[in-house]
CSV table of C-alpha atoms in Angstrom, one decimal:
chain,number,residue,atom,x,y,z
A,110,UNK,CA,41.5,-24.8,-39.6
A,111,UNK,CA,40.4,-23.8,-43.2
A,112,UNK,CA,44.5,-24.1,-43.9
A,113,UNK,CA,44.2,-27.6,-43.0
A,114,UNK,CA,41.7,-29.2,-44.4
A,115,UNK,CA,43.0,-28.0,-47.4
A,116,UNK,CA,47.5,-28.9,-46.2
A,117,UNK,CA,44.8,-32.5,-45.9
A,118,UNK,CA,43.2,-32.0,-49.3
A,119,UNK,CA,46.8,-31.8,-50.4
A,120,UNK,CA,48.1,-34.2,-48.7
A,121,UNK,CA,47.7,-38.7,-50.1
A,122,UNK,CA,48.8,-40.9,-47.7
A,123,UNK,CA,53.6,-41.5,-47.5
A,124,UNK,CA,52.6,-45.2,-50.0
A,125,UNK,CA,50.4,-42.6,-53.2
A,126,UNK,CA,54.1,-41.2,-53.4
A,127,UNK,CA,56.3,-43.5,-53.7
A,128,UNK,CA,58.0,-43.7,-57.3
A,129,UNK,CA,58.0,-47.7,-58.1
A,130,UNK,CA,59.6,-47.6,-61.0
A,131,UNK,CA,60.8,-51.0,-63.3
A,132,UNK,CA,63.3,-51.8,-62.4
A,133,UNK,CA,66.9,-50.9,-64.5
A,134,UNK,CA,70.0,-49.4,-65.4
A,135,UNK,CA,70.9,-45.8,-63.7
A,136,UNK,CA,69.8,-44.9,-67.2
A,137,UNK,CA,66.6,-46.6,-67.7
A,138,UNK,CA,63.9,-44.5,-69.2
A,139,UNK,CA,60.9,-43.9,-66.1
A,140,UNK,CA,57.7,-41.7,-66.6
A,141,UNK,CA,58.1,-38.1,-65.7
A,142,UNK,CA,57.1,-36.9,-61.4
A,143,UNK,CA,52.9,-36.1,-62.9
A,144,UNK,CA,52.4,-38.9,-64.6
A,145,UNK,CA,54.0,-40.7,-62.4
A,146,UNK,CA,52.2,-40.4,-59.4
A,147,UNK,CA,49.2,-37.9,-61.2
A,148,UNK,CA,48.0,-37.0,-57.3
A,149,UNK,CA,46.0,-33.5,-59.0
A,150,UNK,CA,43.9,-35.3,-61.3
A,151,UNK,CA,42.1,-38.8,-58.9
A,152,UNK,CA,39.9,-37.5,-56.7
A,153,UNK,CA,40.5,-39.3,-53.0
A,154,UNK,CA,37.8,-42.6,-53.5
A,155,UNK,CA,40.4,-43.4,-56.5
A,156,UNK,CA,43.5,-42.5,-54.2
A,157,UNK,CA,42.2,-45.0,-52.2
A,158,UNK,CA,43.2,-48.8,-54.3
A,159,UNK,CA,46.9,-47.3,-53.6
A,160,UNK,CA,47.5,-46.7,-50.0
A,161,UNK,CA,49.6,-48.9,-47.8
A,162,UNK,CA,50.9,-49.9,-52.0
A,163,UNK,CA,55.0,-50.9,-51.8
A,164,UNK,CA,57.4,-52.4,-53.8
A,165,UNK,CA,57.5,-56.9,-54.1
A,166,UNK,CA,60.8,-56.8,-55.3
A,167,UNK,CA,63.2,-53.9,-53.3
A,168,UNK,CA,66.5,-53.3,-54.7
A,169,UNK,CA,69.5,-52.5,-52.7
A,170,UNK,CA,70.5,-49.3,-53.7
A,171,UNK,CA,67.2,-48.0,-52.1
A,172,UNK,CA,65.8,-47.7,-55.6
A,173,UNK,CA,61.7,-49.4,-55.7
A,174,UNK,CA,62.3,-52.3,-57.9
A,175,UNK,CA,60.7,-53.3,-59.9
A,176,UNK,CA,56.6,-54.1,-59.4
A,177,UNK,CA,53.7,-52.9,-57.0
A,178,UNK,CA,51.1,-55.0,-54.2
A,179,UNK,CA,48.2,-53.6,-53.4
A,180,UNK,CA,46.3,-54.5,-49.9
A,181,UNK,CA,44.2,-52.2,-50.4
A,182,UNK,CA,42.2,-53.2,-53.5
A,183,UNK,CA,39.3,-55.6,-53.6
A,184,UNK,CA,39.1,-57.0,-57.3
A,185,UNK,CA,35.6,-57.4,-57.0
A,186,UNK,CA,34.6,-53.4,-55.9
A,187,UNK,CA,32.3,-51.4,-58.8
A,188,UNK,CA,35.1,-49.7,-59.7
A,189,UNK,CA,34.9,-47.1,-61.4
A,190,UNK,CA,36.6,-44.9,-65.0
A,191,UNK,CA,38.6,-42.9,-62.4
A,192,UNK,CA,39.9,-45.8,-61.1
A,193,UNK,CA,40.4,-47.7,-63.9
A,194,UNK,CA,42.9,-45.8,-64.5
A,195,UNK,CA,44.7,-45.0,-61.6
A,196,UNK,CA,45.4,-48.6,-62.0
A,197,UNK,CA,46.6,-48.5,-65.3
A,198,UNK,CA,49.2,-46.3,-64.2
A,199,UNK,CA,49.7,-47.4,-60.8
A,200,UNK,CA,51.4,-50.2,-63.3
A,201,UNK,CA,52.7,-48.0,-65.5
A,202,UNK,CA,54.9,-47.1,-62.3
A,203,UNK,CA,55.5,-50.3,-61.6
A,204,UNK,CA,56.7,-51.5,-64.3
A,205,UNK,CA,53.6,-53.8,-65.2
A,206,UNK,CA,53.3,-56.2,-62.1
A,207,UNK,CA,50.3,-55.7,-59.6
A,208,UNK,CA,50.1,-58.0,-57.0
A,209,UNK,CA,46.7,-57.8,-55.1
A,210,UNK,CA,46.4,-60.3,-52.6
A,211,UNK,CA,43.7,-61.4,-50.2
A,212,UNK,CA,40.9,-62.1,-53.0
A,213,UNK,CA,38.8,-64.5,-51.3
A,214,UNK,CA,35.7,-62.9,-52.9
A,215,UNK,CA,36.2,-63.4,-55.8
A,216,UNK,CA,36.1,-65.8,-58.8
A,217,UNK,CA,36.1,-66.7,-62.0
A,218,UNK,CA,33.0,-65.3,-63.2
A,219,UNK,CA,33.8,-62.0,-61.0
A,220,UNK,CA,37.5,-62.3,-62.7
A,221,UNK,CA,36.1,-61.7,-66.0
A,222,UNK,CA,34.1,-59.1,-64.7
A,223,UNK,CA,37.3,-57.5,-63.6
A,224,UNK,CA,38.7,-58.4,-67.2
A,225,UNK,CA,36.1,-56.7,-69.5
A,226,UNK,CA,36.7,-53.1,-67.6
A,227,UNK,CA,40.4,-53.5,-69.3
A,228,UNK,CA,39.5,-53.8,-72.9
A,229,UNK,CA,38.5,-57.1,-74.7
A,230,UNK,CA,38.9,-60.6,-73.8
A,231,UNK,CA,41.6,-62.4,-76.2
A,232,UNK,CA,40.2,-66.3,-75.4
A,233,UNK,CA,43.2,-68.6,-75.8
A,234,UNK,CA,43.9,-69.5,-79.4
A,235,UNK,CA,44.7,-73.1,-78.9
A,236,UNK,CA,43.4,-73.9,-75.2
A,237,UNK,CA,40.0,-75.2,-74.6
A,238,UNK,CA,38.9,-73.7,-71.6
A,239,UNK,CA,37.0,-76.1,-69.0
A,240,UNK,CA,35.5,-73.2,-66.5
A,241,UNK,CA,31.9,-74.1,-67.3
A,242,UNK,CA,30.4,-71.2,-68.5
A,243,UNK,CA,33.4,-68.8,-68.7
A,244,UNK,CA,35.0,-70.0,-71.6
A,245,UNK,CA,36.6,-67.3,-71.5
A,246,UNK,CA,38.7,-68.7,-68.3
A,247,UNK,CA,42.4,-70.6,-69.6
A,248,UNK,CA,42.2,-72.6,-66.4
A,249,UNK,CA,46.0,-74.4,-65.8
A,250,UNK,CA,46.8,-77.5,-64.1
A,251,UNK,CA,49.9,-78.9,-63.0
A,252,UNK,CA,49.2,-82.2,-62.0
A,253,UNK,CA,52.4,-84.1,-59.4
A,254,UNK,CA,52.7,-85.8,-61.5
A,255,UNK,CA,53.3,-84.1,-64.7
A,256,UNK,CA,56.5,-84.1,-66.3
A,257,UNK,CA,56.6,-81.5,-67.1
A,258,UNK,CA,55.4,-77.5,-66.1
A,259,UNK,CA,53.8,-75.3,-68.2
A,260,UNK,CA,54.7,-71.9,-68.8
A,261,UNK,CA,58.0,-73.4,-67.4
A,262,UNK,CA,60.2,-71.3,-70.8
A,263,UNK,CA,60.1,-67.6,-71.4
A,264,UNK,CA,57.4,-66.3,-72.8
A,265,UNK,CA,55.6,-62.4,-73.0
A,266,UNK,CA,51.8,-64.6,-74.1
A,267,UNK,CA,49.8,-64.1,-77.0
A,268,UNK,CA,52.6,-62.7,-79.4
A,269,UNK,CA,52.2,-65.7,-82.2
A,270,UNK,CA,48.7,-63.5,-82.8
A,271,UNK,CA,48.1,-60.7,-85.4
A,272,UNK,CA,46.9,-58.2,-82.2
A,273,UNK,CA,49.4,-59.2,-78.7
A,274,UNK,CA,48.1,-59.6,-74.8
A,275,UNK,CA,48.2,-56.6,-73.1
A,276,UNK,CA,47.0,-57.3,-69.4
A,277,UNK,CA,47.5,-61.2,-68.5
A,278,UNK,CA,45.1,-61.3,-66.0
A,279,UNK,CA,46.4,-64.2,-62.8
A,280,UNK,CA,44.1,-66.2,-59.7
A,281,UNK,CA,45.1,-68.8,-57.3
A,282,UNK,CA,43.0,-71.0,-56.3
A,283,UNK,CA,42.3,-72.9,-53.7
A,284,UNK,CA,45.2,-75.4,-54.9
A,285,UNK,CA,47.8,-74.0,-54.1
A,286,UNK,CA,51.4,-75.1,-53.4
A,287,UNK,CA,53.5,-73.8,-50.2
A,288,UNK,CA,54.2,-70.1,-50.3
A,289,UNK,CA,57.4,-70.5,-51.9
A,290,UNK,CA,58.1,-73.2,-54.6
A,291,UNK,CA,56.0,-72.5,-57.6
A,292,UNK,CA,55.7,-68.9,-58.5
A,293,UNK,CA,56.8,-66.4,-61.4
A,294,UNK,CA,59.6,-65.0,-62.7
A,295,UNK,CA,59.2,-61.3,-64.8
A,296,UNK,CA,62.0,-60.3,-66.4
A,297,UNK,CA,61.4,-56.1,-66.9
A,298,UNK,CA,62.8,-56.2,-70.9
A,299,UNK,CA,62.1,-52.4,-71.1
A,300,UNK,CA,65.2,-51.7,-69.0
A,301,UNK,CA,66.6,-55.2,-70.4
A,302,UNK,CA,66.8,-53.0,-73.7
A,303,UNK,CA,67.9,-49.8,-71.3
A,304,UNK,CA,70.8,-51.3,-70.6
A,305,UNK,CA,71.9,-52.0,-74.1
A,306,UNK,CA,74.3,-50.1,-76.4
A,307,UNK,CA,73.3,-47.3,-78.4
A,308,UNK,CA,74.7,-49.3,-82.2
A,309,UNK,CA,72.2,-53.0,-80.3
A,310,UNK,CA,69.7,-50.5,-80.2
A,311,UNK,CA,70.4,-49.2,-83.8
A,312,UNK,CA,71.2,-52.2,-85.6
A,313,UNK,CA,68.0,-53.9,-83.5
A,314,UNK,CA,65.5,-51.5,-85.1
A,315,UNK,CA,65.2,-52.2,-88.5
A,316,UNK,CA,64.9,-56.3,-87.1
A,317,UNK,CA,61.6,-58.5,-87.5
A,318,UNK,CA,60.3,-62.0,-85.8
A,319,UNK,CA,58.7,-64.5,-86.5
A,320,UNK,CA,56.4,-65.6,-83.6
A,321,UNK,CA,54.9,-69.0,-84.3
A,322,UNK,CA,51.7,-71.3,-82.1
A,323,UNK,CA,52.5,-74.4,-84.1
A,324,UNK,CA,56.9,-74.1,-82.5
A,325,UNK,CA,54.7,-75.1,-78.4
A,326,UNK,CA,52.0,-76.5,-79.2
A,327,UNK,CA,52.4,-77.9,-82.8
A,328,UNK,CA,51.4,-81.5,-83.0
A,329,UNK,CA,53.5,-83.9,-82.9
A,330,UNK,CA,56.3,-81.3,-82.9
A,331,UNK,CA,58.4,-84.9,-81.0
A,332,UNK,CA,59.6,-81.6,-78.5
A,333,UNK,CA,58.9,-83.4,-75.1
A,334,UNK,CA,59.3,-80.5,-73.4
A,335,UNK,CA,57.3,-77.9,-75.4
A,336,UNK,CA,54.1,-76.5,-73.8
A,337,UNK,CA,51.8,-78.9,-75.5
A,338,UNK,CA,52.9,-81.6,-73.3
A,339,UNK,CA,52.8,-79.7,-69.6
A,340,UNK,CA,48.6,-79.1,-70.7
A,341,UNK,CA,48.5,-82.4,-71.6
A,342,UNK,CA,50.4,-84.4,-69.4
A,343,UNK,CA,47.1,-82.7,-66.7
A,344,UNK,CA,44.6,-85.0,-68.3
A,345,UNK,CA,41.9,-82.6,-68.0
A,346,UNK,CA,43.3,-79.9,-71.0
A,347,UNK,CA,42.0,-80.4,-74.2
A,348,UNK,CA,44.0,-78.5,-77.7
A,349,UNK,CA,42.4,-77.2,-80.7
A,350,UNK,CA,44.4,-79.4,-83.7
A,351,UNK,CA,42.7,-77.4,-86.5
A,352,UNK,CA,42.9,-74.2,-85.0
A,353,UNK,CA,44.2,-71.7,-88.2
A,354,UNK,CA,47.0,-69.8,-85.2
A,355,UNK,CA,48.8,-73.1,-85.2
A,356,UNK,CA,49.7,-72.9,-88.7
A,357,UNK,CA,50.5,-69.1,-89.0
A,358,UNK,CA,53.4,-67.2,-87.6
A,359,UNK,CA,53.0,-63.9,-86.9
A,360,UNK,CA,56.6,-61.5,-87.8
A,361,UNK,CA,56.5,-58.5,-85.6
A,362,UNK,CA,59.0,-55.6,-84.7
A,363,UNK,CA,61.8,-56.7,-82.4
A,364,UNK,CA,62.5,-53.9,-80.4
A,365,UNK,CA,58.7,-52.9,-79.8
A,366,UNK,CA,57.2,-48.6,-78.4
A,367,UNK,CA,54.7,-49.2,-75.6
A,368,UNK,CA,51.6,-47.9,-76.8
A,369,UNK,CA,50.1,-45.7,-73.4
A,370,UNK,CA,54.3,-45.3,-72.3
A,371,UNK,CA,56.2,-45.0,-74.9
A,372,UNK,CA,58.8,-47.2,-73.3
A,373,UNK,CA,60.6,-49.2,-75.5
A,374,UNK,CA,61.1,-52.9,-75.2
A,375,UNK,CA,63.1,-56.4,-76.5
A,376,UNK,CA,60.4,-58.6,-78.4
A,377,UNK,CA,61.8,-62.3,-78.3
A,378,UNK,CA,61.1,-65.2,-76.3
A,379,UNK,CA,62.9,-69.3,-77.0
A,380,UNK,CA,59.1,-70.1,-76.7
A,381,UNK,CA,57.4,-69.2,-79.1
A,382,UNK,CA,60.2,-66.8,-81.7
A,383,UNK,CA,61.0,-69.1,-84.8
A,384,UNK,CA,63.3,-66.8,-86.6
A,385,UNK,CA,64.2,-63.4,-88.2
A,386,UNK,CA,63.3,-62.3,-91.0
A,387,UNK,CA,65.7,-61.1,-93.9
A,388,UNK,CA,68.7,-64.1,-91.7
A,389,UNK,CA,70.6,-66.7,-92.2
A,390,UNK,CA,69.8,-69.4,-89.8
A,391,UNK,CA,72.6,-70.1,-87.4
A,392,UNK,CA,72.9,-65.3,-87.6
A,393,UNK,CA,69.3,-65.8,-87.0
A,394,UNK,CA,69.9,-68.1,-83.9
A,395,UNK,CA,73.0,-65.9,-83.0
A,396,UNK,CA,71.5,-63.3,-81.4
A,397,UNK,CA,67.8,-64.3,-80.9
A,398,UNK,CA,70.6,-66.6,-78.4
A,399,UNK,CA,71.8,-63.4,-77.2
A,400,UNK,CA,68.8,-61.4,-76.7
A,401,UNK,CA,66.2,-64.1,-74.9
A,402,UNK,CA,70.1,-64.8,-72.5
A,403,UNK,CA,70.0,-61.3,-72.0
A,404,UNK,CA,66.7,-60.8,-71.2
A,405,UNK,CA,66.7,-63.1,-68.2
A,406,UNK,CA,69.9,-61.8,-66.6
A,407,UNK,CA,69.0,-60.8,-63.0
A,408,UNK,CA,69.1,-57.6,-63.1
A,409,UNK,CA,66.3,-57.0,-64.7
A,410,UNK,CA,63.9,-59.5,-63.0
A,411,UNK,CA,61.0,-59.7,-59.7
A,412,UNK,CA,60.1,-63.5,-58.5
A,413,UNK,CA,56.5,-63.4,-57.3
A,414,UNK,CA,55.8,-65.4,-55.0
A,415,UNK,CA,52.4,-67.1,-54.4
A,416,UNK,CA,49.6,-67.7,-52.1
A,417,UNK,CA,46.0,-68.4,-52.0
A,418,UNK,CA,43.2,-66.0,-53.1
A,419,UNK,CA,46.2,-63.6,-55.3
A,420,UNK,CA,46.0,-61.9,-58.1
A,421,UNK,CA,48.2,-61.1,-60.8
A,422,UNK,CA,48.4,-58.5,-62.8
A,423,UNK,CA,51.9,-58.2,-65.8
A,424,UNK,CA,51.8,-56.2,-68.7
A,425,UNK,CA,52.7,-58.4,-71.6
A,426,UNK,CA,54.5,-55.3,-73.3
A,427,UNK,CA,56.8,-54.9,-70.4
A,428,UNK,CA,57.6,-58.7,-69.1
A,429,UNK,CA,59.0,-61.3,-70.8
A,430,UNK,CA,57.8,-64.1,-67.9
A,431,UNK,CA,58.4,-68.2,-66.9
A,432,UNK,CA,56.8,-70.4,-64.5
A,433,UNK,CA,59.8,-71.5,-61.7
A,434,UNK,CA,59.6,-75.9,-61.5
A,435,UNK,CA,61.4,-76.0,-58.3
A,436,UNK,CA,59.2,-78.0,-56.8
A,437,UNK,CA,56.1,-80.1,-58.7
A,438,UNK,CA,54.7,-82.0,-55.5
A,439,UNK,CA,51.2,-81.0,-55.0
A,440,UNK,CA,48.5,-79.9,-57.6
A,441,UNK,CA,48.4,-76.2,-58.8
A,442,UNK,CA,45.2,-74.8,-60.3
A,443,UNK,CA,46.0,-71.0,-61.4
A,444,UNK,CA,42.5,-68.9,-63.7
A,445,UNK,CA,44.4,-66.8,-66.6
A,446,UNK,CA,42.4,-64.4,-68.0
A,447,UNK,CA,43.4,-62.3,-71.3
A,448,UNK,CA,43.2,-59.3,-72.7
A,449,UNK,CA,44.0,-58.5,-76.1
A,450,UNK,CA,46.0,-55.6,-76.9
A,451,UNK,CA,47.3,-53.7,-80.1
A,452,UNK,CA,49.5,-54.6,-83.4
A,453,UNK,CA,53.7,-54.2,-82.2
A,454,UNK,CA,54.5,-50.7,-83.4
A,455,UNK,CA,58.1,-49.9,-84.3
A,456,UNK,CA,60.1,-47.6,-83.4
A,457,UNK,CA,59.3,-46.6,-87.3
A,458,UNK,CA,55.3,-46.5,-86.6
A,459,UNK,CA,53.2,-43.1,-86.1
A,460,UNK,CA,50.8,-45.2,-84.9
A,461,UNK,CA,49.2,-49.2,-84.9
A,462,UNK,CA,50.1,-51.7,-88.3
A,463,UNK,CA,47.4,-51.5,-90.1
A,464,UNK,CA,47.3,-54.9,-91.1
A,465,UNK,CA,51.7,-57.8,-89.8
A,466,UNK,CA,52.5,-60.0,-92.0
A,467,UNK,CA,52.0,-63.6,-92.4
A,468,UNK,CA,53.8,-67.1,-93.2
A,469,UNK,CA,52.4,-70.3,-93.3
A,470,UNK,CA,53.8,-73.2,-92.5
A,471,UNK,CA,53.2,-76.5,-91.3
A,472,UNK,CA,53.9,-77.4,-87.9
A,473,UNK,CA,52.3,-81.3,-88.3
A,474,UNK,CA,55.1,-83.3,-89.1
A,475,UNK,CA,57.5,-84.6,-86.3
A,476,UNK,CA,60.5,-82.1,-86.1
A,477,UNK,CA,63.7,-84.8,-87.4
A,478,UNK,CA,67.1,-85.1,-85.7
A,479,UNK,CA,70.3,-83.4,-87.5
A,480,UNK,CA,72.2,-86.0,-89.9
A,481,UNK,CA,75.6,-86.4,-89.6
A,482,UNK,CA,77.3,-87.2,-92.5
A,483,UNK,CA,80.5,-88.6,-93.4
A,484,UNK,CA,82.8,-85.9,-95.6
A,485,UNK,CA,85.7,-88.6,-96.7
A,486,UNK,CA,88.1,-86.8,-98.5
A,487,UNK,CA,91.0,-87.8,-99.3
A,488,UNK,CA,94.5,-86.6,-97.7
A,489,UNK,CA,98.1,-86.4,-99.0
A,490,UNK,CA,101.1,-88.9,-97.7
A,491,UNK,CA,103.0,-87.3,-95.6
A,492,UNK,CA,106.8,-87.1,-95.8
A,493,UNK,CA,109.7,-89.7,-94.8
A,494,UNK,CA,110.0,-86.9,-92.0
A,495,UNK,CA,107.1,-85.5,-91.2
A,496,UNK,CA,106.3,-88.8,-90.3
A,497,UNK,CA,109.3,-89.2,-88.4
A,498,UNK,CA,109.4,-86.5,-86.0
A,499,UNK,CA,105.0,-87.2,-86.1
A,500,UNK,CA,105.9,-89.9,-84.3
């Protein structure tokens, strides 16, 4: 009997033994065995959170893909610190994506209470909350008549801040389209980094790029598809046109190091990144276009389908994401809570930087289309034999 009890304590559920790793190439770095599983350091009470865990996106070669679903978690529970450590580790093991289905008991105040257990909540810097008594929550509404969709282009949340976003927690309300439309597409920027050649990795280590709130939310930018236009199309969301962040572009490393796992990731996006420091505009555009296109490759991606009362939590330090605007014929309401992270760290930083460089930029003037210039150049007359051959 003693041996049997010992074996029960030593053998956790099979679901907790699944080595959920971030999606990537064959050489993608993963956590070691002890840190991936962590079975020996957590009690049975916390391991219950991993019961029934399965991979969100299994690969054809039977290796675990990007993301994990935790059907046994009730986010309204009173989690202990050990429970929170299990959830953090599960997120790291899954490349940064955790899906919690069937959270019927979770309302906005309880969503905020759960988020506070992970860290400091960062209210949106530009958009004003429309959720009564919940200024920390951003309500994202998509009307059927909206011509543009919020978050339709690739980005990491709040990358334009000095202390960028760590986790985002998005909750589907009772107003959701049918499952399989308006999904969220995620890309592992860690796997995308690992897939680069060593030469390209070494080139990027020393580069930094500016991230701008004004690029997406700027007043009268003339960009019909920018994030501000998508939010204003709801008719309900309101902006703080005088937010200081609209005139500050922060400089962050292009390759960042995750403060918990040590993994390296590509930290640029077409939504918020404007230019690379120290490069000519055409050089900067060429390299940013390459990196943004590289991140979008299907082998780095996973797709999360939404249902009513579903919660998805993702780590912006490991991922880029976008909303899929495949069917905009139904109303959609989701509630997002974001957590403040640290100042992004490069491979040359031994700790979190004490300050981040920024520049002041005015995005209040409309962007003008490029002018065509007619250059008059005198052309010499060809000799008669050339004219005859041309004819």
